[in-house]
PDB file of C-alpha atoms in Angstrom:
ATOM      1  CA  MET M   1       0.221  -0.106   0.119  1.00 47.00           C
ATOM      2  CA  THR M   2       1.679   3.158  -1.212  1.00 60.00           C
ATOM      3  CA  LYS M   3       1.310   6.134   0.994  1.00 66.00           C
ATOM      4  CA  ASN M   4      -0.034   9.362  -0.384  1.00 70.00           C
ATOM      5  CA  THR M   5       1.111  12.692  -0.347  1.00 73.00           C
ATOM      6  CA  PRO M   6      -0.219  15.460   1.474  1.00 70.00           C
ATOM      7  CA  GLU M   7      -1.556  17.533  -1.479  1.00 75.00           C
ATOM      8  CA  GLU M   8      -3.283  13.991  -2.867  1.00 72.00           C
ATOM      9  CA  VAL M   9      -5.050  13.876   0.018  1.00 64.00           C
ATOM     10  CA  GLU M  10      -5.982  17.361  -0.358  1.00 70.00           C
ATOM     11  CA  ASN M  11      -7.546  16.233  -3.692  1.00 71.00           C
ATOM     12  CA  MET M  12      -9.230  13.661  -2.014  1.00 68.00           C
ATOM     13  CA  LEU M  13     -11.202  15.139   0.343  1.00 64.00           C
ATOM     14  CA  ASP M  14     -12.496  18.663  -2.357  1.00 66.00           C
ATOM     15  CA  THR M  15     -13.308  15.805  -5.117  1.00 68.00           C
ATOM     16  CA  LEU M  16     -15.755  13.824  -2.068  1.00 60.00           C
ATOM     17  CA  ILE M  17     -16.947  17.091  -0.870  1.00 59.00           C
ATOM     18  CA  GLU M  18     -17.314  18.259  -4.065  1.00 60.00           C
ATOM     19  CA  GLU M  19     -19.227  15.419  -5.051  1.00 55.00           C
ATOM     20  CA  GLY M  20     -21.501  15.297  -1.962  1.00 51.00           C
ATOM     21  CA  THR M  21     -20.116  11.596  -0.704  1.00 45.00           C
ATOM     22  CA  ALA M  22     -18.997  13.967   2.367  1.00 43.00           C
ATOM     23  CA  ALA M  23     -21.796  11.843   4.646  1.00 44.00           C
ATOM     24  CA  SER M  24     -19.513  10.800   7.202  1.00 45.00           C
ATOM     25  CA  PHE M  25     -18.110  13.974   8.678  1.00 45.00           C
ATOM     26  CA  HIS M  26     -18.753  17.130   8.813  1.00 46.00           C
ATOM     27  CA  VAL M  27     -17.144  20.220   7.170  1.00 46.00           C
ATOM     28  CA  ARG M  28     -17.718  22.897   9.741  1.00 46.00           C
ATOM     29  CA  PRO M  29     -17.639  26.777   8.093  1.00 44.00           C
ATOM     30  CA  SER M  30     -14.586  28.648  10.333  1.00 43.00           C
ATOM     31  CA  SER M  31     -16.973  31.496  10.977  1.00 41.00           C
ATOM     32  CA  GLU M  32     -16.780  33.701  14.368  1.00 49.00           C
ATOM     33  CA  ASP M  33     -20.345  34.362  13.480  1.00 46.00           C
ATOM     34  CA  ILE M  34     -21.530  30.449  13.752  1.00 41.00           C
ATOM     35  CA  PRO M  35     -22.307  29.105  17.740  1.00 52.00           C
ATOM     36  CA  TYR M  36     -20.703  26.417  18.943  1.00 47.00           C
ATOM     37  CA  GLU M  37     -23.139  23.283  19.132  1.00 56.00           C
ATOM     38  CA  MET M  38     -22.858  21.043  21.955  1.00 67.00           C
ATOM     39  CA  SER M  39     -19.923  22.395  24.497  1.00 81.00           C
ATOM     40  CA  ALA M  40     -20.133  20.387  27.020  1.00 82.00           C
ATOM     41  CA  LYS M  41     -19.463  17.044  24.016  1.00 84.00           C
ATOM     42  CA  ARG M  42     -16.223  19.484  22.694  1.00 83.00           C
ATOM     43  CA  ALA M  43     -15.130  19.621  26.194  1.00 85.00           C
ATOM     44  CA  VAL M  44     -15.201  16.171  27.300  1.00 86.00           C
ATOM     45  CA  GLY M  45     -13.788  15.527  24.021  1.00 87.00           C
ATOM     46  CA  ARG M  46     -10.733  17.756  24.575  1.00 87.00           C
ATOM     47  CA  VAL M  47     -10.256  16.584  28.266  1.00 88.00           C
ATOM     48  CA  VAL M  48     -10.757  12.548  27.365  1.00 90.00           C
ATOM     49  CA  ARG M  49      -7.618  13.760  24.511  1.00 90.00           C
ATOM     50  CA  ALA M  50      -5.617  15.430  26.942  1.00 90.00           C
ATOM     51  CA  VAL M  51      -5.836  12.616  29.417  1.00 90.00           C
ATOM     52  CA  THR M  52      -5.511  10.200  26.968  1.00 91.00           C
ATOM     53  CA  TYR M  53      -2.755  11.814  24.701  1.00 92.00           C
ATOM     54  CA  PRO M  54       0.052  11.222  27.373  1.00 93.00           C
ATOM     55  CA  VAL M  55      -0.795   7.517  27.691  1.00 93.00           C
ATOM     56  CA  CYS M  56      -0.567   7.372  23.544  1.00 92.00           C
ATOM     57  CA  ALA M  57       2.859   9.097  22.696  1.00 91.00           C
ATOM     58  CA  ASN M  58       4.417   6.973  25.984  1.00 90.00           C
ATOM     59  CA  GLU M  59       2.979   3.884  24.232  1.00 89.00           C
ATOM     60  CA  TYR M  60       1.236   2.782  26.080  1.00 91.00           C
ATOM     61  CA  GLU M  61      -1.608   1.696  24.476  1.00 86.00           C
ATOM     62  CA  ASP M  62      -2.538  -1.603  26.216  1.00 92.00           C
ATOM     63  CA  MET M  63      -3.151   0.343  29.062  1.00 95.00           C
ATOM     64  CA  THR M  64      -6.570  -0.698  30.672  1.00 94.00           C
ATOM     65  CA  MET M  65      -9.004   2.784  31.364  1.00 93.00           C
ATOM     66  CA  ARG M  66      -9.428   0.658  34.969  1.00 94.00           C
ATOM     67  CA  GLU M  67      -5.208   0.751  35.216  1.00 95.00           C
ATOM     68  CA  LEU M  68      -5.426   4.125  33.713  1.00 95.00           C
ATOM     69  CA  CYS M  69      -7.692   5.371  37.075  1.00 92.00           C
ATOM     70  CA  THR M  70      -5.430   2.966  39.204  1.00 93.00           C
ATOM     71  CA  LEU M  71      -2.706   5.359  39.005  1.00 94.00           C
ATOM     72  CA  ALA M  72      -4.389   7.947  38.674  1.00 92.00           C
ATOM     73  CA  THR M  73      -6.219   7.096  42.596  1.00 91.00           C
ATOM     74  CA  LEU M  74      -2.421   6.670  43.886  1.00 91.00           C
ATOM     75  CA  ALA M  75      -1.521   9.348  42.338  1.00 90.00           C
ATOM     76  CA  HIS M  76      -3.581  11.052  44.597  1.00 84.00           C
ATOM     77  CA  SER M  77      -4.020   9.257  47.878  1.00 78.00           C
ATOM     78  CA  ASN M  78      -0.616   9.060  48.457  1.00 63.00           C
ATOM     79  CA  TRP M  79      -1.020   6.941  51.151  1.00 60.00           C
ATOM     80  CA  GLU M  80       2.506   6.064  51.500  1.00 58.00           C
ATOM     81  CA  ALA M  81       3.668   9.758  53.219  1.00 47.00           C
ATOM     82  CA  CYS M  82       1.149   8.136  56.544  1.00 53.00           C
ATOM     83  CA  VAL M  83       2.252   4.344  56.752  1.00 54.00           C
ATOM     84  CA  GLY M  84       3.568   4.234  59.910  1.00 51.00           C
ATOM     85  CA  GLU M  85       3.067   6.985  60.910  1.00 52.00           C
ATOM     86  CA  ALA M  86       0.852   8.024  64.366  1.00 51.00           C
ATOM     87  CA  VAL M  87      -2.949   8.995  63.899  1.00 54.00           C
ATOM     88  CA  PRO M  88      -4.123  11.620  66.252  1.00 57.00           C
ATOM     89  CA  ASP M  89      -6.483  10.625  67.432  1.00 59.00           C
ATOM     90  CA  GLY M  90      -5.623   7.032  68.025  1.00 56.00           C
ATOM     91  CA  CYS M  91      -6.973   5.204  64.974  1.00 56.00           C
ATOM     92  CA  GLN M  92      -5.432   2.084  63.677  1.00 56.00           C
ATOM     93  CA  GLN M  93      -3.810   3.707  60.265  1.00 63.00           C
ATOM     94  CA  LEU M  94      -4.084   1.406  57.096  1.00 65.00           C
ATOM     95  CA  VAL M  95      -1.735  -0.115  55.112  1.00 72.00           C
ATOM     96  CA  ASP M  96      -2.535  -0.915  52.223  1.00 81.00           C
ATOM     97  CA  SER M  97      -3.043   0.477  48.741  1.00 85.00           C
ATOM     98  CA  PHE M  98      -6.623  -1.210  48.264  1.00 86.00           C
ATOM     99  CA  ASP M  99      -7.953   0.079  51.260  1.00 82.00           C
ATOM    100  CA  GLY M 100      -6.968   3.360  51.527  1.00 81.00           C
ATOM    101  CA  ILE M 101      -8.633   3.324  47.752  1.00 84.00           C
ATOM    102  CA  CYS M 102     -11.914   2.654  49.402  1.00 81.00           C
ATOM    103  CA  VAL M 103     -11.710   4.949  51.941  1.00 78.00           C
ATOM    104  CA  LEU M 104     -11.382   8.298  49.429  1.00 79.00           C
ATOM    105  CA  PRO M 105     -15.102   9.046  48.093  1.00 81.00           C
ATOM    106  CA  GLY M 106     -16.162   8.059  44.992  1.00 80.00           C
ATOM    107  CA  ALA M 107     -12.042   6.524  44.590  1.00 82.00           C
ATOM    108  CA  GLY M 108     -13.656   2.573  44.571  1.00 81.00           C
ATOM    109  CA  GLN M 109     -15.857   2.668  42.373  1.00 84.00           C
ATOM    110  CA  ILE M 110     -13.768   1.301  39.286  1.00 86.00           C
ATOM    111  CA  TYR M 111     -13.499  -2.240  41.831  1.00 85.00           C
ATOM    112  CA  PHE M 112     -16.964  -3.512  40.953  1.00 84.00           C
ATOM    113  CA  ASP M 113     -14.978  -7.171  42.554  1.00 81.00           C
ATOM    114  CA  GLU M 114     -11.943  -6.695  44.844  1.00 79.00           C
ATOM    115  CA  THR M 115     -10.313  -9.405  42.623  1.00 86.00           C
ATOM    116  CA  ASP M 116     -10.044  -5.893  40.556  1.00 91.00           C
ATOM    117  CA  PHE M 117      -7.685  -4.127  42.004  1.00 91.00           C
ATOM    118  CA  PRO M 118      -4.549  -7.168  42.022  1.00 92.00           C
ATOM    119  CA  ASP M 119      -5.039  -6.795  38.100  1.00 94.00           C
ATOM    120  CA  ALA M 120      -4.827  -3.774  37.674  1.00 95.00           C
ATOM    121  CA  ILE M 121      -1.641  -3.401  39.784  1.00 95.00           C
ATOM    122  CA  ALA M 122       0.173  -6.154  37.656  1.00 96.00           C
ATOM    123  CA  GLY M 123      -0.817  -4.348  34.730  1.00 96.00           C
ATOM    124  CA  LEU M 124       0.469  -1.156  35.822  1.00 97.00           C
ATOM    125  CA  VAL M 125       3.809  -3.044  37.638  1.00 97.00           C
ATOM    126  CA  ALA M 126       4.405  -4.435  33.986  1.00 96.00           C
ATOM    127  CA  LYS M 127       4.144  -0.972  32.753  1.00 96.00           C
ATOM    128  CA  LYS M 128       6.872  -0.426  35.463  1.00 97.00           C
ATOM    129  CA  LEU M 129       4.473   2.316  36.551  1.00 97.00           C
ATOM    130  CA  VAL M 130       4.336   1.696  40.109  1.00 95.00           C
ATOM    131  CA  LYS M 131       6.287  -0.652  42.018  1.00 94.00           C
ATOM    132  CA  VAL M 132       4.772  -3.126  45.257  1.00 93.00           C
ATOM    133  CA  THR M 133       5.685  -3.253  49.080  1.00 89.00           C
ATOM    134  CA  LYS M 134       4.399  -5.882  51.439  1.00 87.00           C
ATOM    135  CA  VAL M 135       3.023  -4.670  54.474  1.00 82.00           C
ATOM    136  CA  LYS M 136       1.499  -5.294  57.831  1.00 80.00           C
ATOM    137  CA  GLY M 137      -1.000  -4.053  59.846  1.00 76.00           C
ATOM    138  CA  TRP M 138      -4.112  -2.684  59.564  1.00 72.00           C
ATOM    139  CA  ARG M 139      -6.374  -3.417  57.150  1.00 75.00           C
ATOM    140  CA  LYS M 140      -9.824  -2.629  57.097  1.00 74.00           C
ATOM    141  CA  THR M 141     -10.958  -5.002  55.078  1.00 72.00           C
ATOM    142  CA  LEU M 142     -10.459  -7.203  56.747  1.00 70.00           C
ATOM    143  CA  ARG M 143     -11.295  -5.399  60.309  1.00 74.00           C
ATOM    144  CA  SER M 144      -8.105  -6.439  61.788  1.00 75.00           C
ATOM    145  CA  GLU M 145      -4.157  -6.989  61.233  1.00 78.00           C
ATOM    146  CA  GLY M 146      -3.482  -8.654  58.374  1.00 79.00           C
ATOM    147  CA  GLU M 147      -1.081  -8.554  55.486  1.00 83.00           C
ATOM    148  CA  GLY M 148      -1.454  -6.410  52.108  1.00 83.00           C
ATOM    149  CA  GLN M 149       0.402  -4.147  50.078  1.00 86.00           C
ATOM    150  CA  LEU M 150       1.064  -0.694  49.274  1.00 88.00           C
ATOM    151  CA  VAL M 151       1.502   0.652  45.912  1.00 91.00           C
ATOM    152  CA  THR M 152       3.784   4.087  44.944  1.00 90.00           C
ATOM    153  CA  LEU M 153       4.313   5.685  41.829  1.00 94.00           C
ATOM    154  CA  THR M 154       6.897   4.655  40.432  1.00 95.00           C
ATOM    155  CA  LYS M 155       9.509   7.838  38.476  1.00 96.00           C
ATOM    156  CA  LYS M 156       7.571   6.259  35.202  1.00 96.00           C
ATOM    157  CA  GLY M 157       4.137   6.257  36.585  1.00 95.00           C
ATOM    158  CA  THR M 158       4.982   9.654  38.396  1.00 94.00           C
ATOM    159  CA  GLU M 159       6.307  11.834  34.802  1.00 95.00           C
ATOM    160  CA  LEU M 160       3.108  10.217  33.168  1.00 95.00           C
ATOM    161  CA  VAL M 161       0.771  11.536  35.879  1.00 94.00           C
ATOM    162  CA  GLU M 162       2.390  14.700  35.402  1.00 94.00           C
ATOM    163  CA  ALA M 163       2.019  14.915  31.589  1.00 94.00           C
ATOM    164  CA  ILE M 164      -1.613  13.940  31.724  1.00 93.00           C
ATOM    165  CA  ALA M 165      -1.599  17.022  34.556  1.00 92.00           C
ATOM    166  CA  GLY M 166      -0.323  18.889  32.017  1.00 91.00           C
ATOM    167  CA  ASN M 167      -2.288  18.936  29.559  1.00 90.00           C
ATOM    168  CA  LEU M 168      -5.486  18.259  31.033  1.00 89.00           C
ATOM    169  CA  GLY M 169      -4.361  22.194  32.929  1.00 87.00           C
ATOM    170  CA  LYS M 170      -4.425  23.524  29.213  1.00 85.00           C
ATOM    171  CA  SER M 171      -7.330  22.369  28.202  1.00 85.00           C
ATOM    172  CA  LEU M 172      -9.564  22.944  30.688  1.00 83.00           C
ATOM    173  CA  SER M 173     -10.191  26.251  29.660  1.00 82.00           C
ATOM    174  CA  VAL M 174     -13.345  25.075  27.498  1.00 82.00           C
ATOM    175  CA  LEU M 175     -15.086  25.148  31.047  1.00 81.00           C
ATOM    176  CA  GLU M 176     -14.977  28.659  31.414  1.00 83.00           C
ATOM    177  CA  ASP M 177     -17.434  29.014  28.952  1.00 83.00           C
ATOM    178  CA  PRO M 178     -20.735  29.545  30.930  1.00 85.00           C
ATOM    179  CA  THR M 179     -22.227  27.199  27.815  1.00 83.00           C
ATOM    180  CA  THR M 180     -20.381  24.664  28.390  1.00 84.00           C
ATOM    181  CA  ARG M 181     -20.804  24.409  32.211  1.00 82.00           C
ATOM    182  CA  GLN M 182     -24.379  24.278  31.749  1.00 83.00           C
ATOM    183  CA  GLU M 183     -24.410  22.259  29.130  1.00 82.00           C
ATOM    184  CA  LEU M 184     -22.574  19.979  31.260  1.00 82.00           C
ATOM    185  CA  LEU M 185     -24.928  20.576  34.350  1.00 83.00           C
ATOM    186  CA  GLU M 186     -27.545  19.216  32.321  1.00 80.00           C
ATOM    187  CA  TYR M 187     -25.606  15.690  31.042  1.00 73.00           C
ATOM    188  CA  ALA M 188     -25.168  15.294  34.482  1.00 66.00           C
ATOM    189  CA  GLY M 189     -28.422  15.816  35.552  1.00 64.00           C
ATOM    190  CA  LEU M 190     -28.057  18.821  37.321  1.00 58.00           C
ATOM    191  CA  ASP M 191     -30.380  21.075  35.999  1.00 52.00           C
TER     192      ASP M 191
END
């Protein structure tokens, strides 16, 4: 299969448009006078691309969405900073990363079964994005002392999360538009 030159591709697109066979895509005029409809969908597109581009660019093409969500959740839960620390109110300190994620609001909802977490971690370990340390201590799921695993990001894992955060920061400007915010609220059923 030969690769077409940019000029050939442009000529083919022009021919498709002239013949009216371009039904599979929409050519939108770039006039400022025409309001952009479906700004909520545009916002979703920009945010999803911002999040997934660093994953694709770093060739983690086999990363599952559960792995990506787990990596991001581990990045902000930061459990390694408090393992073994005294807790002010005298409660037992959690040591297991799965237990820790389960106490974060909304964070554990991607694990329909507890076995989903080790599967996601195994994929992240294979990609060298996290490291696992065996620990002993209070386990929420056991409601007693037991063995667990502390999962922390490696340098590669931290770099990937930072790349996603950088792209996301640039793309979130689309959410400043009041129309977009209103449409997103309508999708969420909050309007």
